[in-house]
Coordinates of C-alpha atoms in Angstrom, one line a residue:
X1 CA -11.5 -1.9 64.5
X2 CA -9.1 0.1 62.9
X3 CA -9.0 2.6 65.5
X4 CA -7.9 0.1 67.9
X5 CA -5.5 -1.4 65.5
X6 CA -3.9 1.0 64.4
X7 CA -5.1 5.1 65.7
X8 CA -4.6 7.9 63.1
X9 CA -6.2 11.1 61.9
X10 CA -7.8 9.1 59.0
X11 CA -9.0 6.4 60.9
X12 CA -10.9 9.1 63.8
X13 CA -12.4 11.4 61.1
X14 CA -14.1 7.7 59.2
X15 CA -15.4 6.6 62.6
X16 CA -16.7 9.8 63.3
X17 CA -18.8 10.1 60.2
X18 CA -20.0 6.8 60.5
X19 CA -21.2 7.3 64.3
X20 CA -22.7 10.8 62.6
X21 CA -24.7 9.0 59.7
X22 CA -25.9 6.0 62.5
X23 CA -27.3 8.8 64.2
X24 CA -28.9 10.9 61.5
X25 CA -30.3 8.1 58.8
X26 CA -33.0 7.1 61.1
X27 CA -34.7 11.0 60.3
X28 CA -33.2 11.3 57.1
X29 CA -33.1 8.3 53.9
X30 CA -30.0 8.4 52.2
X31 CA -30.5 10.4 49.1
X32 CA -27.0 11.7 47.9
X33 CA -23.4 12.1 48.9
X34 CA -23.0 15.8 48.4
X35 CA -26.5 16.3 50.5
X36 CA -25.1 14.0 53.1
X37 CA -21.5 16.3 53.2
X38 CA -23.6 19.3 54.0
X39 CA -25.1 17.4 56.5
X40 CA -22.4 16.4 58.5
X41 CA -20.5 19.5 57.8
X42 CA -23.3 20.8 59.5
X43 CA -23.9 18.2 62.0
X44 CA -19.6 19.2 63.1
X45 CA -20.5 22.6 63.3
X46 CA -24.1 22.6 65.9
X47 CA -22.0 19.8 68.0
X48 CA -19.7 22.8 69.5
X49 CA -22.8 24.8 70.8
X50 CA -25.1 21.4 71.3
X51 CA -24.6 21.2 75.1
X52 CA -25.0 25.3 75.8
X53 CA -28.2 25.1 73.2
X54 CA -29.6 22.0 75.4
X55 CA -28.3 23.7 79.0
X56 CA -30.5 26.6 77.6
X57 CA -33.4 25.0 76.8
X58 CA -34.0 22.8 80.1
X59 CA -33.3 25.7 81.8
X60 CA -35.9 27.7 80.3
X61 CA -38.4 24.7 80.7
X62 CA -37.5 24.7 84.5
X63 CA -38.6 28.0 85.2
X64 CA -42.0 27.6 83.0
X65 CA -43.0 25.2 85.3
X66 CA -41.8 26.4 88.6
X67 CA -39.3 24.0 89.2
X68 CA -35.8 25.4 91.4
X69 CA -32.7 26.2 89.4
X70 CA -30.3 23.4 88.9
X71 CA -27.1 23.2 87.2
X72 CA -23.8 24.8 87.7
X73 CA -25.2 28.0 89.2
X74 CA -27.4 26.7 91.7
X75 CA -24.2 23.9 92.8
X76 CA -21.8 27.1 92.7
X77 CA -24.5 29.3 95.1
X78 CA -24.4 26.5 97.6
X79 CA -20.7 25.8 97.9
X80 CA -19.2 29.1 97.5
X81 CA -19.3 30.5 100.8
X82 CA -18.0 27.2 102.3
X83 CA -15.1 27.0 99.6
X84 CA -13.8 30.1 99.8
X85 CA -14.4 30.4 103.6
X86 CA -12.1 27.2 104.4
X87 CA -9.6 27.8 101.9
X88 CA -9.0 30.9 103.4
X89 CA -8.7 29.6 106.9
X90 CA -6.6 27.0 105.8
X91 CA -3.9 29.2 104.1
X92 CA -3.8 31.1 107.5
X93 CA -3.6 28.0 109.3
X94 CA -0.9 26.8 107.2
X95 CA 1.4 30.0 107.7
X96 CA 0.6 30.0 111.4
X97 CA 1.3 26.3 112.2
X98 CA 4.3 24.0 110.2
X99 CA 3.0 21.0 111.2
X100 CA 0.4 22.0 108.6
X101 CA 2.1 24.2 106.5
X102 CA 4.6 21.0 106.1
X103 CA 1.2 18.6 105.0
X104 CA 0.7 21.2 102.6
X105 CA 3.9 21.1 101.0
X106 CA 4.4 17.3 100.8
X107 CA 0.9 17.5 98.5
X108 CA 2.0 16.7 94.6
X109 CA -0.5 18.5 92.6
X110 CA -0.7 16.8 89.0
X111 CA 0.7 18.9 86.4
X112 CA -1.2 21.9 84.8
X113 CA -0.1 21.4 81.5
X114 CA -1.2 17.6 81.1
X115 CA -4.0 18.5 83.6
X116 CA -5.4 21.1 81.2
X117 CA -4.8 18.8 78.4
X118 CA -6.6 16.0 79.4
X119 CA -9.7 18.6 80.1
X120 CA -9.7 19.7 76.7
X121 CA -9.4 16.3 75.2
X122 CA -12.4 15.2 77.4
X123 CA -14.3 18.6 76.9
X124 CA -14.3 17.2 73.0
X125 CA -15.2 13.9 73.4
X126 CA -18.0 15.1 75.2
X127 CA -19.5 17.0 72.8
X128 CA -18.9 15.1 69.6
X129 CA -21.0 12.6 72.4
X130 CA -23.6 14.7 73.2
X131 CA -23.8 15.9 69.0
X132 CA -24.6 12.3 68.4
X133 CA -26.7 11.6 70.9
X134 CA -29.0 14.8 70.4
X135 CA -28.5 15.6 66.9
X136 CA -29.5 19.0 65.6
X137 CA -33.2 19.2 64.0
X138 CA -31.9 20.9 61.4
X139 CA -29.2 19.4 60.4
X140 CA -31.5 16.4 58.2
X141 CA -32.6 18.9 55.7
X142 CA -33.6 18.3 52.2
X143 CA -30.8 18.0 49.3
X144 CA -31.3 21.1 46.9
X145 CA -29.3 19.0 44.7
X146 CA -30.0 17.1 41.4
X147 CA -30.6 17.6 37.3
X148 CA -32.9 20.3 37.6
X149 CA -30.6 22.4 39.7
X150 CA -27.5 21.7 37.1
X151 CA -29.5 23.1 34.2
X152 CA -30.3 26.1 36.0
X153 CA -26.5 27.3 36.6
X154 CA -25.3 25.9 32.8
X155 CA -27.1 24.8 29.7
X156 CA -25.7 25.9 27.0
X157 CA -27.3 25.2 23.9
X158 CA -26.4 22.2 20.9
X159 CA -24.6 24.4 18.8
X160 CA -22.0 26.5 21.3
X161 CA -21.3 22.7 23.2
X162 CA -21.2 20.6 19.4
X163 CA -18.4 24.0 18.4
X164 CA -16.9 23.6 22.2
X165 CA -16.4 20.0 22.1
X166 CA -14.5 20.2 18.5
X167 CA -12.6 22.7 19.4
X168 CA -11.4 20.4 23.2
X169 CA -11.2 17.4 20.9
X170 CA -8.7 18.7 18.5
X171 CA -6.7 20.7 21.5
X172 CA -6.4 16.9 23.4
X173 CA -5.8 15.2 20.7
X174 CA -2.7 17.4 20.2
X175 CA -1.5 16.7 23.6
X176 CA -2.6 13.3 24.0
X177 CA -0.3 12.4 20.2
X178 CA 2.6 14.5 21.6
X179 CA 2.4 12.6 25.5
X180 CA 2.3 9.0 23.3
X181 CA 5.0 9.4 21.2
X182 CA 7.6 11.3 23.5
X183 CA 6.8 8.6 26.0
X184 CA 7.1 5.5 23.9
X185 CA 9.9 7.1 22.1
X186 CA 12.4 7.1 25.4
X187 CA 14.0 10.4 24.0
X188 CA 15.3 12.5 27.0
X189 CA 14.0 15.3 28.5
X190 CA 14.6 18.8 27.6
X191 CA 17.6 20.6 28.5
X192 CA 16.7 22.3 32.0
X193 CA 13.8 20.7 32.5
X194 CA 14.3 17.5 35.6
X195 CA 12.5 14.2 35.7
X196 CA 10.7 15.5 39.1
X197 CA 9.8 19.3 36.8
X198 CA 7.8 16.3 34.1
X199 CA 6.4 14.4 36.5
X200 CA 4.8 17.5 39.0
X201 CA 3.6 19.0 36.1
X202 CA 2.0 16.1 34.9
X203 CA 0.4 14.9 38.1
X204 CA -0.6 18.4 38.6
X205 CA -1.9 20.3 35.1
X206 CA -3.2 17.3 33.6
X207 CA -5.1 16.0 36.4
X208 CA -6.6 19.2 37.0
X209 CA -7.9 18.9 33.6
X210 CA -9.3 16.1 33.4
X211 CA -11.0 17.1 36.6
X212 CA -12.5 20.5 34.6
X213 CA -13.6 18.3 31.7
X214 CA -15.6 16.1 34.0
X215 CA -17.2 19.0 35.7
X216 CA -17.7 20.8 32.2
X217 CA -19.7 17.4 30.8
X218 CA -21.5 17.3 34.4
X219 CA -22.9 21.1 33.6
X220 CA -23.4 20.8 30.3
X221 CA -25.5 17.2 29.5
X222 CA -27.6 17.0 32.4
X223 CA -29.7 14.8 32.0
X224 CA -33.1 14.9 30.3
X225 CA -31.7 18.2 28.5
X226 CA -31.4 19.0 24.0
X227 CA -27.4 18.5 24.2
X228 CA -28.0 14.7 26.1
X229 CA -30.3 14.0 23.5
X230 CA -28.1 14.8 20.5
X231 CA -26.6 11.5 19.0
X232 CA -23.6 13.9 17.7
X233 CA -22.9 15.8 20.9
X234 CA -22.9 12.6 22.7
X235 CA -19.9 11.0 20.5
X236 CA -17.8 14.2 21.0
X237 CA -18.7 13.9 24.8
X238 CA -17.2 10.1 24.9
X239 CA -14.5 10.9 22.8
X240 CA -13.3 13.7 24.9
X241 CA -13.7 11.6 28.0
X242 CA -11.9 8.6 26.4
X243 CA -9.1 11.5 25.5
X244 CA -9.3 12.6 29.5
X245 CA -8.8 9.0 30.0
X246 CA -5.6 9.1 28.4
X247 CA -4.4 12.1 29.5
X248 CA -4.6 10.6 33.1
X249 CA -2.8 7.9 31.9
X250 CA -0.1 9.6 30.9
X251 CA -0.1 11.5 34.0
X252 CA 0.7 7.7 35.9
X253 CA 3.3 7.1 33.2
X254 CA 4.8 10.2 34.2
X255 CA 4.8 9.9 38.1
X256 CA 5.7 6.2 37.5
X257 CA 9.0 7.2 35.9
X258 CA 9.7 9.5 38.1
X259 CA 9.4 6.6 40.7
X260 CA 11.8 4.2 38.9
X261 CA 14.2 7.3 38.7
X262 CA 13.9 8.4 42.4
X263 CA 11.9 5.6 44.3
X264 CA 8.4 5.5 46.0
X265 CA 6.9 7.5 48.4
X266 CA 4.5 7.9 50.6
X267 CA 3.0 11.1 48.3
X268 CA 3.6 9.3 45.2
X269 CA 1.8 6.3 46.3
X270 CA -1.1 8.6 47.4
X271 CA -1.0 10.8 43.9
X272 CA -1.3 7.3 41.9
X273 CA -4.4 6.7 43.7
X274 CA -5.9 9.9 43.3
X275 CA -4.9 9.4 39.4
X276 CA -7.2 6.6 39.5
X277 CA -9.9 8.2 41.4
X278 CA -10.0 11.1 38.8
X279 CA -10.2 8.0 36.6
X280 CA -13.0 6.1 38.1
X281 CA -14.8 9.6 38.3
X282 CA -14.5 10.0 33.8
X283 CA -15.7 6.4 33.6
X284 CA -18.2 6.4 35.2
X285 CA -19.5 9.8 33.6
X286 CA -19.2 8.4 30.3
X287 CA -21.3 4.9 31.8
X288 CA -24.2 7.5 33.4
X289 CA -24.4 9.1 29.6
X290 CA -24.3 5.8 28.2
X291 CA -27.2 4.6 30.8
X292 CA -28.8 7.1 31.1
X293 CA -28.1 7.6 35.3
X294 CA -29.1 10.7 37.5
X295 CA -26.6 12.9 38.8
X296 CA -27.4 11.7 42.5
X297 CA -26.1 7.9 41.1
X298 CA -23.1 9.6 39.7
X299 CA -22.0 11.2 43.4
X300 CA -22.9 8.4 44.9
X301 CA -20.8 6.2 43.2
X302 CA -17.5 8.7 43.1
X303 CA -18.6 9.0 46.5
X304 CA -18.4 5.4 47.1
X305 CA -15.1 4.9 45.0
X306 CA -13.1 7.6 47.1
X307 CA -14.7 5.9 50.6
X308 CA -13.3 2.6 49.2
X309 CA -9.6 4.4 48.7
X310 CA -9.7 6.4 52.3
X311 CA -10.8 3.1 54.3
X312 CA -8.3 0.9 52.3
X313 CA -5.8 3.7 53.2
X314 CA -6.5 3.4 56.6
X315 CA -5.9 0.0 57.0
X316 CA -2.9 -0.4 54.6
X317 CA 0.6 1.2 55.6
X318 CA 1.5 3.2 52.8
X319 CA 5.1 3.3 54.4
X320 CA 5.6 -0.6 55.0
X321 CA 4.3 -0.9 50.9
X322 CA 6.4 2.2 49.9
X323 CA 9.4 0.8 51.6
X324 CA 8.7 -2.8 50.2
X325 CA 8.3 -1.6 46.9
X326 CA 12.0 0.1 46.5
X327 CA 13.6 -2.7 48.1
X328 CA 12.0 -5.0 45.7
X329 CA 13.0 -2.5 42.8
X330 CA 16.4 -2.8 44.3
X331 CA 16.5 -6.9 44.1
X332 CA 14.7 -6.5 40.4
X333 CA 17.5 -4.8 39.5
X334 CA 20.2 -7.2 40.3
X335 CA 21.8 -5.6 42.8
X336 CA 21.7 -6.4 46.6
X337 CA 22.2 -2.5 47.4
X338 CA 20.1 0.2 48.8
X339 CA 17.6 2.0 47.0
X340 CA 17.9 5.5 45.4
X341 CA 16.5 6.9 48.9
X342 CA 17.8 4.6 51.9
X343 CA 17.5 8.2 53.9
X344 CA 13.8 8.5 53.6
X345 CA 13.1 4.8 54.2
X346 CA 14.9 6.1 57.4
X347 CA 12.3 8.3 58.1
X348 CA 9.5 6.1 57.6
X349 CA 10.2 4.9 61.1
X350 CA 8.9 1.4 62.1
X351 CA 6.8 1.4 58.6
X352 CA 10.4 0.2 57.2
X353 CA 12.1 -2.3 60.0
X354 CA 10.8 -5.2 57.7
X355 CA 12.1 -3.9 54.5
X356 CA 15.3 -2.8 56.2
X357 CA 15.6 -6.1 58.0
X358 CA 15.5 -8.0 54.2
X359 CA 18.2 -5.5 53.0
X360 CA 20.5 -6.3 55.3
X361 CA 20.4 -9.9 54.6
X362 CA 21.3 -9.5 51.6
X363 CA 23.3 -6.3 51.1
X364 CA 26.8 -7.6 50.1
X365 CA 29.4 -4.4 51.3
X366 CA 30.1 -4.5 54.5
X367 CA 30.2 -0.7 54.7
X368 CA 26.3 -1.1 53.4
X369 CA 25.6 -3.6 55.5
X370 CA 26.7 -1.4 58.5
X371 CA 24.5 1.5 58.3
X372 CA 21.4 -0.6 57.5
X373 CA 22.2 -2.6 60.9
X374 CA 22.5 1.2 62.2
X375 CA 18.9 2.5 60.9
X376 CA 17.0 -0.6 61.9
X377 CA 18.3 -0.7 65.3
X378 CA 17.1 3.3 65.3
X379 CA 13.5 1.8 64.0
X380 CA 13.7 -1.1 66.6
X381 CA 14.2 1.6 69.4
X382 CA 11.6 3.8 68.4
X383 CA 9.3 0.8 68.3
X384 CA 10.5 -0.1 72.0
X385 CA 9.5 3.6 73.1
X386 CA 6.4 3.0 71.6
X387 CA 5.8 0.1 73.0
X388 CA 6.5 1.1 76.7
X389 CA 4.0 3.3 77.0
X390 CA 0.4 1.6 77.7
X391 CA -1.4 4.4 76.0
X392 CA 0.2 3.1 72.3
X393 CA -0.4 -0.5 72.5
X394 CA -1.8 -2.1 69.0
X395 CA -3.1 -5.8 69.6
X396 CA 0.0 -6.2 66.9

């Protein structure tokens, strides 16, 4: 439904991988999300040979029980001769005679470029087709993945994690105080450094943090292990997550300044909701120490938060809600002017026309009011173009 709605990149890669998983689950029960990753990582890799491994095999069963050649090779060594042969006599004919040499040139041959395109585009639907229609025995394997396999790669013992987790404790608690009160403060920013300098380096350092610290507590308590079962290592590990919880936050603070100060985007929309991913993901660590879960239950469930965020992304235009959101700011702010950014609402194309159309009612210069008549007619063309061509009609 959303590929006919509205085609994109997203949408394609989401139906593939459900067409892949109705094809596999019937050999294979649902275990985990990282075992079902490898297996359609795999399952994308064995679809580009699938045919040529199939073409080989009936071929090879053909000549086991005596049965004549088919295929390509036995079609080409029948009409060979007579293809060449008349092509041949027809290129003399048509340099010998004009009545035909004329018939010849009044033939349009399609064009090689879209020709060839069109051949390639076919050539992979065919075998992303074929790959789900004859799946590759081996691509339903068993997942080498759970507790046991954790505590083989990291367990490090009560002691070194009690020590470790003090020492990450005190460190976030440092940053976390400093973050709180230069935030709630509204003090400005240091000299040199710009509001888009704070805000990447938040969205970026911290969040990779609090990705490390989930992976560390992952390694380190699995479950059924002497640090899970120690009442003391187990406060440290939710008070360090509850700190990773606010260094996220913080993180959103950040990127949601810089959006008051500079407007929303596209990218800022999408690092908010990979903030609360990352956040969903520290949750629900602390809730499988708390209950007790498996580590399979844990991917599953980050697995089925970041499926929830890609679907909702496909169906939802980030543009059209990027676009509404600074023309709201704009009205919020008492003003019936543009936002901070009317050139990149520009570029969002026919994402903005509604937001551009609202603007314009109410933008008050004339000189404003001009250029936002200018860019919507631009986004009211390009929806025209889009709209002529049969190939890019939406039932919208």
């Amino acid at each position: 439904m959303v590929l006919v709605d509205d085609p994109s990149f997203l949408g394609w890669v989401l139906f593939w991988t459900a067409v892949s998983l109705a094809a596999l689950l019937p050999r294979q029960r649902f275990d985990d999300a990282l075992a079902w990753a490898r297996r359609l990582g795999w399952h994308a890799i064995s679809a580009a040979i699938a045919p040529l491994k199939d073409a080989a095999r009936l071929s090879i069963v053909r000549q086991r029980r005596g049965l004549p050649s088919s295929g390509f090779r036995a079609i080409g060594a029948v009409v060979a001769l007579p293809l060449v042969g008349g092509a041949t006599f027809l290129g003399l004919f048509a340099s010998a005679n004009p009545l035909i040499g004329r018939a010849f040139s009044q033939i349009v041959l399609p064009d090689p470029w879209a020709t060839t395109w069109r051949a390639l585009f076919g050539l992979c639907v065919l075998i992303t087709i074929w790959a789900s229609l004859r799946p590759s025995p081996y691509t339903t394997g068993p997942s080498r993945f759970g507790d046991r396999s954790i505590g083989t790669v990291f367990e490090p013992g009560v002691e070194t994690l009690t020590l470790s987790l003090l020492t990450f404790n005190t460190i976030f608690a440092v940053e976390n105080v400093l973050d709180i009160v230069f935030l709630s403060s509204g003090a400005g920013l240091p000299s040199g450094l710009t509001m888009a300098d704070y805000a990447h380096r938040g969205a970026c350092s911290l969040i990779v943090t609090a990705l490390l610290a989930g992976v560390f507590v992952l390694l380190a308590l699995r479950r059924g292990s002497a640090a899970a079962a120690s009442p003391l290592v187990r406060r440290l590990v939710t008070v360090w997550l509850v700190q990773n919880l606010l260094l996220v936050a913080s993180s959103a603070l950040r990127t949601l300044d810089y959006v008051d100060a500079y407007g929303m985007t596209v990218l800022r929309l999408s690092a908010l909701a990979r903030m609360g991913l990352v956040a969903t993901g520290l949750a629900l660590i602390g809730w499988r120490l708390l209950v007790d879960r498996s580590a399979a239950w844990l991917i599953n469930a980050n697995a089925l938060a970041a499926v929830t965020v890609l679907v909702t992304a496909s169906v939802v235009d980030l543009g059209a809600v990027a676009a509404a959101w600074n023309v709201r700011t704009a009205f919020e702010m008492g003003k019936a002017g543009p936002p901070r950014d009317l050139c990149y609402m520009g570029l969002l194309g026919p994402s903005s026309l509604v937001s551009l159309a609202k603007l314009e009612q109410h933008a008050r210069e004339p000189q404003l009011r001009d250029r936002l008549t200018y860019l919507r007619l631009e986004r009211q063309t390009e929806t025209a173009d889009a709209q002529a061509d049969w190939r890019l009609w939406t039932p919208l």
